[in-house]
């Protein structure tokens, strides 16, 4: 079943109110979306994860110039074969970053087609679902001014609790003193040890400050401490992990089975966080999961894209077995972006909602979604089509 058409859509939506994480200010939400069409007429959707400050045009260019010519005319039902073809073709100028995100988008779309062809959700093609729903955690707590926003961030935590969230991830990395003030205020206001808290500094610190922050939060029983140091500093990850008792998480900026092999060999993390839209798609992340299981590392995907990336992540989360089996084993949880994002709810016909503290995993064929083209047409700034 040949691939006959590759379409790439760049969509952008300026934010009325820009927000910041530790690495800079975000002024727009953007995405690189892919639609593949096969000779049977089946279509599959994929997404290249656009990091907070990443121009979506980079992945779009990689798809158009390097990948589309390679996959056109090839079998749409051979995602693993095509993954290795794409990776090998781009190895000398890819391996990380936007090129890997471009491969991820195509791979996700191929698995979407396969699911529709076999009339099964992607989770079934990957081996079956360990769960049909997942607990979401609120990820937000971005800054509108910078430092000194403790009161506003504390109010945000209370709103998430009222919305039904029982887990939250707080964005830090704005100075250790400011970070500690924010965390103590949030914990005191919630006054509920059953609500799990996580922190994410987006690699704002070197080793010493990362350890100092962790020691300052040693009594918080954090579910994890995310990206304490730069993603390249695997020895730094290991040093932070050795110095602290809390689980250390990372990997949203790591790519492919090769990158994760180095991460695991360095004993760098307790929780691996591949983003399916940048690590290499379903084909790569299933290999990462196998390596994580073999190394006793929990896997909990990073999710910060549009509804397409979220749908792919849900399909993958369905398949993740518990890492440390017990009667009360920790299950993976879903990163649920609560920041301003028009491509989350409006991009698909049936957006999911949290009900009774859970999000249902779609059971329809492929990714289980129907993409709303009106939303794409409203926000697209670039559209390219490549055909046989």
PDB file of C-alpha atoms in Angstrom, residues 146-324:
ATOM      1  CA  UNK A 146       9.311  36.241  36.143  1.00  0.00           C
ATOM      2  CA  UNK A 147      10.329  36.155  39.773  1.00  0.00           C
ATOM      3  CA  UNK A 148       8.069  37.182  42.627  1.00  0.00           C
ATOM      4  CA  UNK A 149       4.873  35.450  41.431  1.00  0.00           C
ATOM      5  CA  UNK A 150       4.370  33.195  44.424  1.00  0.00           C
ATOM      6  CA  UNK A 151       0.838  34.398  45.210  1.00  0.00           C
ATOM      7  CA  UNK A 152      -0.432  33.930  41.651  1.00  0.00           C
ATOM      8  CA  UNK A 153       1.140  30.486  41.293  1.00  0.00           C
ATOM      9  CA  UNK A 154      -0.361  29.432  44.609  1.00  0.00           C
ATOM     10  CA  UNK A 155      -3.794  30.503  43.390  1.00  0.00           C
ATOM     11  CA  UNK A 156      -3.232  28.448  40.247  1.00  0.00           C
ATOM     12  CA  UNK A 157      -2.552  25.356  42.337  1.00  0.00           C
ATOM     13  CA  UNK A 158      -5.814  25.859  44.199  1.00  0.00           C
ATOM     14  CA  UNK A 159      -7.699  26.177  40.890  1.00  0.00           C
ATOM     15  CA  UNK A 160      -6.238  22.909  39.640  1.00  0.00           C
ATOM     16  CA  UNK A 161      -7.335  21.179  42.817  1.00  0.00           C
ATOM     17  CA  UNK A 162     -10.846  22.555  42.374  1.00  0.00           C
ATOM     18  CA  UNK A 163     -10.813  21.247  38.786  1.00  0.00           C
ATOM     19  CA  UNK A 164     -10.164  17.752  40.089  1.00  0.00           C
ATOM     20  CA  UNK A 165      -6.413  17.328  39.598  1.00  0.00           C
ATOM     21  CA  UNK A 166      -4.697  15.183  42.218  1.00  0.00           C
ATOM     22  CA  UNK A 167      -1.205  15.741  40.817  1.00  0.00           C
ATOM     23  CA  UNK A 168       0.559  18.890  39.617  1.00  0.00           C
ATOM     24  CA  UNK A 169       3.921  19.801  38.113  1.00  0.00           C
ATOM     25  CA  UNK A 170       5.318  23.198  39.030  1.00  0.00           C
ATOM     26  CA  UNK A 171       7.669  25.001  36.679  1.00  0.00           C
ATOM     27  CA  UNK A 172      10.726  26.265  38.538  1.00  0.00           C
ATOM     28  CA  UNK A 173      14.184  27.442  37.532  1.00  0.00           C
ATOM     29  CA  UNK A 174      13.838  31.141  38.363  1.00  0.00           C
ATOM     30  CA  UNK A 175      16.423  31.169  41.143  1.00  0.00           C
ATOM     31  CA  UNK A 176      16.684  28.701  44.012  1.00  0.00           C
ATOM     32  CA  UNK A 177      15.357  31.160  46.601  1.00  0.00           C
ATOM     33  CA  UNK A 178      12.336  32.068  44.475  1.00  0.00           C
ATOM     34  CA  UNK A 179      11.707  28.384  43.667  1.00  0.00           C
ATOM     35  CA  UNK A 180      11.684  27.394  47.325  1.00  0.00           C
ATOM     36  CA  UNK A 181       9.326  30.213  48.221  1.00  0.00           C
ATOM     37  CA  UNK A 182       6.885  29.115  45.510  1.00  0.00           C
ATOM     38  CA  UNK A 183       6.928  25.485  46.579  1.00  0.00           C
ATOM     39  CA  UNK A 184       6.444  26.153  50.275  1.00  0.00           C
ATOM     40  CA  UNK A 185       3.553  28.491  49.560  1.00  0.00           C
ATOM     41  CA  UNK A 186       1.835  25.961  47.273  1.00  0.00           C
ATOM     42  CA  UNK A 187       2.245  23.112  49.732  1.00  0.00           C
ATOM     43  CA  UNK A 188       0.955  25.181  52.632  1.00  0.00           C
ATOM     44  CA  UNK A 189      -2.062  26.380  50.651  1.00  0.00           C
ATOM     45  CA  UNK A 190      -3.018  22.920  49.408  1.00  0.00           C
ATOM     46  CA  UNK A 191      -2.489  21.397  52.853  1.00  0.00           C
ATOM     47  CA  UNK A 192      -3.168  17.959  51.387  1.00  0.00           C
ATOM     48  CA  UNK A 193      -0.364  15.362  51.287  1.00  0.00           C
ATOM     49  CA  UNK A 194      -2.477  13.152  48.995  1.00  0.00           C
ATOM     50  CA  UNK A 195      -1.906  15.622  46.123  1.00  0.00           C
ATOM     51  CA  UNK A 196       1.296  14.636  44.388  1.00  0.00           C
ATOM     52  CA  UNK A 197       3.706  17.394  43.400  1.00  0.00           C
ATOM     53  CA  UNK A 198       6.485  17.364  40.823  1.00  0.00           C
ATOM     54  CA  UNK A 199       8.952  20.061  39.842  1.00  0.00           C
ATOM     55  CA  UNK A 200      10.539  20.918  36.497  1.00  0.00           C
ATOM     56  CA  UNK A 201      13.394  23.403  36.169  1.00  0.00           C
ATOM     57  CA  UNK A 202      13.908  22.865  32.396  1.00  0.00           C
ATOM     58  CA  UNK A 203      17.666  22.484  32.990  1.00  0.00           C
ATOM     59  CA  UNK A 204      18.040  25.967  34.464  1.00  0.00           C
ATOM     60  CA  UNK A 205      20.833  25.055  36.872  1.00  0.00           C
ATOM     61  CA  UNK A 206      24.298  23.588  37.147  1.00  0.00           C
ATOM     62  CA  UNK A 207      24.928  20.678  39.440  1.00  0.00           C
ATOM     63  CA  UNK A 208      25.455  22.581  42.682  1.00  0.00           C
ATOM     64  CA  UNK A 209      22.311  24.707  42.449  1.00  0.00           C
ATOM     65  CA  UNK A 210      20.287  21.745  41.224  1.00  0.00           C
ATOM     66  CA  UNK A 211      21.349  19.787  44.301  1.00  0.00           C
ATOM     67  CA  UNK A 212      20.748  22.773  46.574  1.00  0.00           C
ATOM     68  CA  UNK A 213      17.176  23.083  45.298  1.00  0.00           C
ATOM     69  CA  UNK A 214      16.552  19.371  45.731  1.00  0.00           C
ATOM     70  CA  UNK A 215      17.862  19.395  49.291  1.00  0.00           C
ATOM     71  CA  UNK A 216      15.635  22.359  50.060  1.00  0.00           C
ATOM     72  CA  UNK A 217      12.641  20.249  48.998  1.00  0.00           C
ATOM     73  CA  UNK A 218      13.775  16.997  50.600  1.00  0.00           C
ATOM     74  CA  UNK A 219      10.669  16.729  52.789  1.00  0.00           C
ATOM     75  CA  UNK A 220       8.143  17.316  49.968  1.00  0.00           C
ATOM     76  CA  UNK A 221       7.873  13.665  48.881  1.00  0.00           C
ATOM     77  CA  UNK A 222       8.040  14.793  45.245  1.00  0.00           C
ATOM     78  CA  UNK A 223       6.970  12.279  42.611  1.00  0.00           C
ATOM     79  CA  UNK A 224       9.930  13.475  40.584  1.00  0.00           C
ATOM     80  CA  UNK A 225      12.413  16.309  39.983  1.00  0.00           C
ATOM     81  CA  UNK A 226      12.516  16.955  36.223  1.00  0.00           C
ATOM     82  CA  UNK A 227      15.417  18.175  34.097  1.00  0.00           C
ATOM     83  CA  UNK A 228      17.650  19.372  36.949  1.00  0.00           C
ATOM     84  CA  UNK A 229      20.647  19.998  34.645  1.00  0.00           C
ATOM     85  CA  UNK A 230      21.371  20.337  30.916  1.00  0.00           C
ATOM     86  CA  UNK A 231      20.372  17.306  28.846  1.00  0.00           C
ATOM     87  CA  UNK A 232      23.940  16.822  27.584  1.00  0.00           C
ATOM     88  CA  UNK A 233      25.322  16.579  31.132  1.00  0.00           C
ATOM     89  CA  UNK A 234      24.695  12.903  31.811  1.00  0.00           C
ATOM     90  CA  UNK A 235      27.357  12.845  34.529  1.00  0.00           C
ATOM     91  CA  UNK A 236      25.611  15.821  36.107  1.00  0.00           C
ATOM     92  CA  UNK A 237      22.327  13.910  36.103  1.00  0.00           C
ATOM     93  CA  UNK A 238      24.046  11.000  37.805  1.00  0.00           C
ATOM     94  CA  UNK A 239      25.647  13.328  40.370  1.00  0.00           C
ATOM     95  CA  UNK A 240      22.322  14.981  41.205  1.00  0.00           C
ATOM     96  CA  UNK A 241      20.638  11.581  41.433  1.00  0.00           C
ATOM     97  CA  UNK A 242      23.359  10.306  43.800  1.00  0.00           C
ATOM     98  CA  UNK A 243      23.074  13.385  46.013  1.00  0.00           C
ATOM     99  CA  UNK A 244      19.286  13.386  46.419  1.00  0.00           C
ATOM    100  CA  UNK A 245      16.694  10.892  47.636  1.00  0.00           C
ATOM    101  CA  UNK A 246      13.886  11.998  45.285  1.00  0.00           C
ATOM    102  CA  UNK A 247      13.392  10.401  41.848  1.00  0.00           C
ATOM    103  CA  UNK A 248      15.163  12.256  39.039  1.00  0.00           C
ATOM    104  CA  UNK A 249      13.355  12.567  35.701  1.00  0.00           C
ATOM    105  CA  UNK A 250      14.522  13.621  32.272  1.00  0.00           C
ATOM    106  CA  UNK A 251      14.611  12.814  28.606  1.00  0.00           C
ATOM    107  CA  UNK A 252      12.199  15.136  26.814  1.00  0.00           C
ATOM    108  CA  UNK A 253      15.266  16.487  25.002  1.00  0.00           C
ATOM    109  CA  UNK A 254      16.705  13.055  24.285  1.00  0.00           C
ATOM    110  CA  UNK A 255      16.138  11.227  21.011  1.00  0.00           C
ATOM    111  CA  UNK A 256      15.984   7.696  19.624  1.00  0.00           C
ATOM    112  CA  UNK A 257      17.005   4.386  21.133  1.00  0.00           C
ATOM    113  CA  UNK A 258      20.638   5.427  20.712  1.00  0.00           C
ATOM    114  CA  UNK A 259      20.304   8.548  22.824  1.00  0.00           C
ATOM    115  CA  UNK A 260      18.359   6.718  25.499  1.00  0.00           C
ATOM    116  CA  UNK A 261      20.908   3.932  25.561  1.00  0.00           C
ATOM    117  CA  UNK A 262      23.498   6.501  26.681  1.00  0.00           C
ATOM    118  CA  UNK A 263      21.069   7.967  29.227  1.00  0.00           C
ATOM    119  CA  UNK A 264      20.406   4.575  30.831  1.00  0.00           C
ATOM    120  CA  UNK A 265      24.048   3.488  30.762  1.00  0.00           C
ATOM    121  CA  UNK A 266      24.931   6.644  32.702  1.00  0.00           C
ATOM    122  CA  UNK A 267      22.448   5.746  35.487  1.00  0.00           C
ATOM    123  CA  UNK A 268      21.121   9.247  34.954  1.00  0.00           C
ATOM    124  CA  UNK A 269      17.392   8.981  35.685  1.00  0.00           C
ATOM    125  CA  UNK A 270      14.761   7.176  37.709  1.00  0.00           C
ATOM    126  CA  UNK A 271      12.006   8.320  35.310  1.00  0.00           C
ATOM    127  CA  UNK A 272      12.523   8.515  31.537  1.00  0.00           C
ATOM    128  CA  UNK A 273      10.374  11.057  29.677  1.00  0.00           C
ATOM    129  CA  UNK A 274      10.509  10.575  25.907  1.00  0.00           C
ATOM    130  CA  UNK A 275       8.249  12.849  23.902  1.00  0.00           C
ATOM    131  CA  UNK A 276       6.691  10.756  21.150  1.00  0.00           C
ATOM    132  CA  UNK A 277       6.739  13.777  18.832  1.00  0.00           C
ATOM    133  CA  UNK A 278      10.513  14.168  19.008  1.00  0.00           C
ATOM    134  CA  UNK A 279      12.151  10.940  20.206  1.00  0.00           C
ATOM    135  CA  UNK A 280      11.316   9.089  17.004  1.00  0.00           C
ATOM    136  CA  UNK A 281       7.615   8.302  17.171  1.00  0.00           C
ATOM    137  CA  UNK A 282       6.033   4.985  18.111  1.00  0.00           C
ATOM    138  CA  UNK A 283       8.798   2.942  16.492  1.00  0.00           C
ATOM    139  CA  UNK A 284      11.523   4.517  18.624  1.00  0.00           C
ATOM    140  CA  UNK A 285       9.593   4.877  21.849  1.00  0.00           C
ATOM    141  CA  UNK A 286       8.672   1.201  21.989  1.00  0.00           C
ATOM    142  CA  UNK A 287      12.411   0.402  21.907  1.00  0.00           C
ATOM    143  CA  UNK A 288      13.050   3.006  24.594  1.00  0.00           C
ATOM    144  CA  UNK A 289      10.363   1.351  26.724  1.00  0.00           C
ATOM    145  CA  UNK A 290      12.065  -2.032  26.399  1.00  0.00           C
ATOM    146  CA  UNK A 291      15.409  -0.563  27.460  1.00  0.00           C
ATOM    147  CA  UNK A 292      13.793   1.283  30.354  1.00  0.00           C
ATOM    148  CA  UNK A 293      12.165  -1.919  31.599  1.00  0.00           C
ATOM    149  CA  UNK A 294      15.458  -3.781  31.355  1.00  0.00           C
ATOM    150  CA  UNK A 295      17.199  -1.065  33.378  1.00  0.00           C
ATOM    151  CA  UNK A 296      14.510  -0.724  36.044  1.00  0.00           C
ATOM    152  CA  UNK A 297      13.679   2.833  34.947  1.00  0.00           C
ATOM    153  CA  UNK A 298      10.084   4.044  34.987  1.00  0.00           C
ATOM    154  CA  UNK A 299       8.841   5.540  31.729  1.00  0.00           C
ATOM    155  CA  UNK A 300       6.402   8.444  31.773  1.00  0.00           C
ATOM    156  CA  UNK A 301       6.072  10.318  28.465  1.00  0.00           C
ATOM    157  CA  UNK A 302       6.492  14.044  28.141  1.00  0.00           C
ATOM    158  CA  UNK A 303       3.428  15.583  26.441  1.00  0.00           C
ATOM    159  CA  UNK A 304       3.263  19.215  25.322  1.00  0.00           C
ATOM    160  CA  UNK A 305       1.949  19.278  21.792  1.00  0.00           C
ATOM    161  CA  UNK A 306      -1.372  19.540  20.009  1.00  0.00           C
ATOM    162  CA  UNK A 307      -4.245  17.094  20.266  1.00  0.00           C
ATOM    163  CA  UNK A 308      -2.479  14.886  17.694  1.00  0.00           C
ATOM    164  CA  UNK A 309       0.597  14.425  19.889  1.00  0.00           C
ATOM    165  CA  UNK A 310      -1.651  13.949  22.902  1.00  0.00           C
ATOM    166  CA  UNK A 311      -3.610  11.250  21.112  1.00  0.00           C
ATOM    167  CA  UNK A 312      -0.392   9.466  20.155  1.00  0.00           C
ATOM    168  CA  UNK A 313       0.841   9.743  23.733  1.00  0.00           C
ATOM    169  CA  UNK A 314      -2.396   8.274  25.068  1.00  0.00           C
ATOM    170  CA  UNK A 315      -2.072   5.295  22.737  1.00  0.00           C
ATOM    171  CA  UNK A 316       1.465   4.722  23.966  1.00  0.00           C
ATOM    172  CA  UNK A 317       0.615   5.239  27.641  1.00  0.00           C
ATOM    173  CA  UNK A 318      -1.995   2.504  27.271  1.00  0.00           C
ATOM    174  CA  UNK A 319       0.787   0.021  26.485  1.00  0.00           C
ATOM    175  CA  UNK A 320       3.272   0.859  29.272  1.00  0.00           C
ATOM    176  CA  UNK A 321       3.580  -1.944  31.830  1.00  0.00           C
ATOM    177  CA  UNK A 322       4.371  -1.041  35.425  1.00  0.00           C
ATOM    178  CA  UNK A 323       8.110  -1.000  36.009  1.00  0.00           C
ATOM    179  CA  UNK A 324       8.229  -2.273  39.577  1.00  0.00           C
TER     180      UNK A 324
END
